[in-house]
Coordinates of N, CA, C and O in Angstrom, one line a residue:
X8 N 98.0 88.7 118.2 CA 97.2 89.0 119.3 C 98.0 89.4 120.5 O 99.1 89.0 121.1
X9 N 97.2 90.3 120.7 CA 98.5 91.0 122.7 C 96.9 90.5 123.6 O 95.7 90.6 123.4
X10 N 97.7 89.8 124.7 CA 97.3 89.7 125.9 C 96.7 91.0 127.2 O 96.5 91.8 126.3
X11 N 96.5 91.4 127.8 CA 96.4 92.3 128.6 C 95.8 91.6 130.0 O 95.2 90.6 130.0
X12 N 96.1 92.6 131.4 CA 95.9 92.0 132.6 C 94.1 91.0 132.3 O 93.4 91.4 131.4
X13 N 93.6 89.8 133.0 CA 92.6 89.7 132.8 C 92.1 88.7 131.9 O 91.0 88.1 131.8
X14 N 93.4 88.8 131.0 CA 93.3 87.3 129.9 C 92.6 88.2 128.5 O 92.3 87.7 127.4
X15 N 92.4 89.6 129.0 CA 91.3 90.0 127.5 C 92.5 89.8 126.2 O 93.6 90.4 126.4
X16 N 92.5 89.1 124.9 CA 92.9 89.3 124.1 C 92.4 90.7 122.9 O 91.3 91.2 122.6
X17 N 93.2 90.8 122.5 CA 92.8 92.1 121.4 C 93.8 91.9 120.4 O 94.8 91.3 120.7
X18 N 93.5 92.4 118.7 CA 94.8 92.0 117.7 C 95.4 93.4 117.6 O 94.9 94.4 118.0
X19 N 96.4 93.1 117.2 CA 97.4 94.4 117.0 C 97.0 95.0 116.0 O 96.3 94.3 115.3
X20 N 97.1 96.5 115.4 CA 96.5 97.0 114.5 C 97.9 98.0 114.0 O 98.7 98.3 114.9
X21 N 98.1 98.5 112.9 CA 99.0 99.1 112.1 C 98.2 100.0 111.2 O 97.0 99.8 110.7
X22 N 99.1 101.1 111.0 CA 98.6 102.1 110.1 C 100.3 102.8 109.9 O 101.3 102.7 110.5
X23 N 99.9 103.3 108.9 CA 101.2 103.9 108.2 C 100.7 104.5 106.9 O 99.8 103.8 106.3
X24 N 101.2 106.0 106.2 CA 100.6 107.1 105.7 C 101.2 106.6 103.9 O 102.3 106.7 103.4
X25 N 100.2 106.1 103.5 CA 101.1 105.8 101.4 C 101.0 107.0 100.6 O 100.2 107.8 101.1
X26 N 101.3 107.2 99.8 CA 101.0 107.7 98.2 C 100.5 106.4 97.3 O 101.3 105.6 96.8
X27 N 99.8 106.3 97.2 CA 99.4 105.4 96.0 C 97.4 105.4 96.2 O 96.6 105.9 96.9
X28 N 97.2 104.3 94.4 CA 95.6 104.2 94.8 C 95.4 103.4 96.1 O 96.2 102.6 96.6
X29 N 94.5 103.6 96.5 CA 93.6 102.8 98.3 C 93.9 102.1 98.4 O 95.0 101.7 98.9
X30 N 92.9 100.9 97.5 CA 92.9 99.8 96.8 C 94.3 98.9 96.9 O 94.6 98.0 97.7
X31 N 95.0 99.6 95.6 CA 96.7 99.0 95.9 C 97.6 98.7 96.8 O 98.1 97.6 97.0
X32 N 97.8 100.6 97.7 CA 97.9 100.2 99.0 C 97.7 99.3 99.8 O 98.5 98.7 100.5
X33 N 96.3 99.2 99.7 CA 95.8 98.5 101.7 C 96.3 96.9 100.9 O 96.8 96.0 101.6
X34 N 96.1 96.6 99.5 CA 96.6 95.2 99.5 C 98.0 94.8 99.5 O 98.3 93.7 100.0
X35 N 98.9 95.7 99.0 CA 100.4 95.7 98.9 C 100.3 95.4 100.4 O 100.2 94.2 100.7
X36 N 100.2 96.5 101.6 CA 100.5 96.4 102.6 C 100.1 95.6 103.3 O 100.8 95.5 104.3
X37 N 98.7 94.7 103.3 CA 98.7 93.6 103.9 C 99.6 92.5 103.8 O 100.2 91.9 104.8
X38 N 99.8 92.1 102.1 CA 100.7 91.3 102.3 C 102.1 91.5 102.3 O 102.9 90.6 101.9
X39 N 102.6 92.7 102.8 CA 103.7 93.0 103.1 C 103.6 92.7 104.7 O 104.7 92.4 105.2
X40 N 102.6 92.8 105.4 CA 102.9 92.4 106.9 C 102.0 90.8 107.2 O 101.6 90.5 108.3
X41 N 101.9 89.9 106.1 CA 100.9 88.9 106.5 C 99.8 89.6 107.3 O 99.5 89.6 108.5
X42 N 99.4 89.9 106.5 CA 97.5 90.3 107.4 C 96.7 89.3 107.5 O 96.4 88.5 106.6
X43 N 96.2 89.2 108.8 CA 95.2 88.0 109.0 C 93.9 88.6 108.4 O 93.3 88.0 107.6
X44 N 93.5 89.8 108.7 CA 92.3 90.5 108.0 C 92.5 91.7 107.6 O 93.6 92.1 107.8
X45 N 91.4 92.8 106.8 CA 91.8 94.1 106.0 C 90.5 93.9 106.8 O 89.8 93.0 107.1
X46 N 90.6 95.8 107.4 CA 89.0 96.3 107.7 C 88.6 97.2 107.0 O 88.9 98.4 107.2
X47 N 88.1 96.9 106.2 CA 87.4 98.4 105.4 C 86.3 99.0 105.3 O 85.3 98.4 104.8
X48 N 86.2 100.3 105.6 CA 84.9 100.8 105.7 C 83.7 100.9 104.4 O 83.8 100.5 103.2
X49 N 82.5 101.6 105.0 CA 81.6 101.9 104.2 C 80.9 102.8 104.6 O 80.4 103.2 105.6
X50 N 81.0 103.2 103.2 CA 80.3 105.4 103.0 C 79.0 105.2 102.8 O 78.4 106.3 102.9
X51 N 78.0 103.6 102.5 CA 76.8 104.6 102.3 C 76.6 105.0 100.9 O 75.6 104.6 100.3
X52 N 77.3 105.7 100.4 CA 76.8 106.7 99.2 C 77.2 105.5 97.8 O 78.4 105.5 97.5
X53 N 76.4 104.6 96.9 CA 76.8 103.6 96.6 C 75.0 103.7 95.4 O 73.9 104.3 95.5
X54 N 75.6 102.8 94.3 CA 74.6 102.2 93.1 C 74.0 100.9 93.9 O 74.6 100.6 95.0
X55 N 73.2 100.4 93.6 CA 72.9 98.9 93.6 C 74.0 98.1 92.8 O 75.0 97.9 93.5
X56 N 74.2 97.6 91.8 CA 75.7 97.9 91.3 C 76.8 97.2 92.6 O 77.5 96.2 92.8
X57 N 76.7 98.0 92.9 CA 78.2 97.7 94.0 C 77.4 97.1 95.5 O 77.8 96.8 96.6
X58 N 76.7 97.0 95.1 CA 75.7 96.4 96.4 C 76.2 97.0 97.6 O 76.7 96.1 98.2
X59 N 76.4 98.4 98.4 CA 76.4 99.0 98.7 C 77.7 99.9 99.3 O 77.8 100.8 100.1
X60 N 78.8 99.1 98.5 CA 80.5 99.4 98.8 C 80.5 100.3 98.2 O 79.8 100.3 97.2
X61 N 81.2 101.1 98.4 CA 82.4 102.0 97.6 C 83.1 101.6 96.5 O 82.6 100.5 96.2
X62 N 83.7 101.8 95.8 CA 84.5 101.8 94.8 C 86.0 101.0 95.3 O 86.6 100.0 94.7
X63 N 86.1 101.5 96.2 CA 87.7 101.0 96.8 C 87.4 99.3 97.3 O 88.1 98.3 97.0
X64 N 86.2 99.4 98.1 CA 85.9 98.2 99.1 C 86.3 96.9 97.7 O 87.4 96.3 97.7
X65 N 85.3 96.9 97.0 CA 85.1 95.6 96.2 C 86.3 95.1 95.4 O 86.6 94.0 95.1
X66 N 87.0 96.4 95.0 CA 88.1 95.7 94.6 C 89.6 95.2 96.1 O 90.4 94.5 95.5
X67 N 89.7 95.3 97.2 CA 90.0 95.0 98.2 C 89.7 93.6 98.3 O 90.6 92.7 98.3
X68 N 88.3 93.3 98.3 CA 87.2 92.1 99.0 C 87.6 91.7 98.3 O 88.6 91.2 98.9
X69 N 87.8 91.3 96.6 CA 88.1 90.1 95.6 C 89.5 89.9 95.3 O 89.8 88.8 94.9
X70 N 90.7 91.1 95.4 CA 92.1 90.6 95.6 C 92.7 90.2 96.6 O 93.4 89.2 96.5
X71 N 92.4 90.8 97.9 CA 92.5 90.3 99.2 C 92.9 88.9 99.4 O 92.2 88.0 99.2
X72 N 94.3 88.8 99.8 CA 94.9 87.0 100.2 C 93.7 86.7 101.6 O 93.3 85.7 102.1
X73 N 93.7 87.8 102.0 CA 93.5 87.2 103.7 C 92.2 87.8 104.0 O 91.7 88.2 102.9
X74 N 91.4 87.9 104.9 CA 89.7 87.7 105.1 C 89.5 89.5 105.0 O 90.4 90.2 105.5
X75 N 88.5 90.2 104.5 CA 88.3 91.7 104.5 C 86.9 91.5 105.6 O 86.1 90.5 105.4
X76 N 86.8 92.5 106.6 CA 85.9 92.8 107.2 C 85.3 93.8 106.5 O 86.0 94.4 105.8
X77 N 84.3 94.2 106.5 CA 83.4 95.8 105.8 C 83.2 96.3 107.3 O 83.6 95.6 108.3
X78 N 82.8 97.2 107.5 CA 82.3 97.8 109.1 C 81.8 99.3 108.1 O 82.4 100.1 107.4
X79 N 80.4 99.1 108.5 CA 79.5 100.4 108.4 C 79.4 101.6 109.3 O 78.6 102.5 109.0

């Protein structure tokens, strides 16, 4: 977490460009930097099945060491 004038706290955020599947990635790379959380989005475009995730999301949410956010 960074501080700023005011006391507002905010968490630090990282991004950096892979070759690999999503999935593998975002998990390799969390726990390559201890991630407190993964944010991953949602398309929407989805089966009942996946209860309304993506393909990438759910496998993320159930390997995931550390808390996955979804954000629609």
């Amino acid at each position: 977490m960074a501080t700023y004038p005011g006391g507002r706290r905010v968490a630090a955020v990282r991004a950096a460009p892979v070759h690999s599947l999503p999935a593998r990635a975002i998990l390799v790379a969390a726990a390559k930097i201890s991630a407190d959380r993964v944010v991953a989005g949602h398309h929407g475009q989805c089966t009942a099945a996946d209860q309304g995730l993506g393909s990438m999301t759910p496998k993320v949410i159930y390997a995931a060491l550390s808390d996955v956010l979804v954000v629609r």
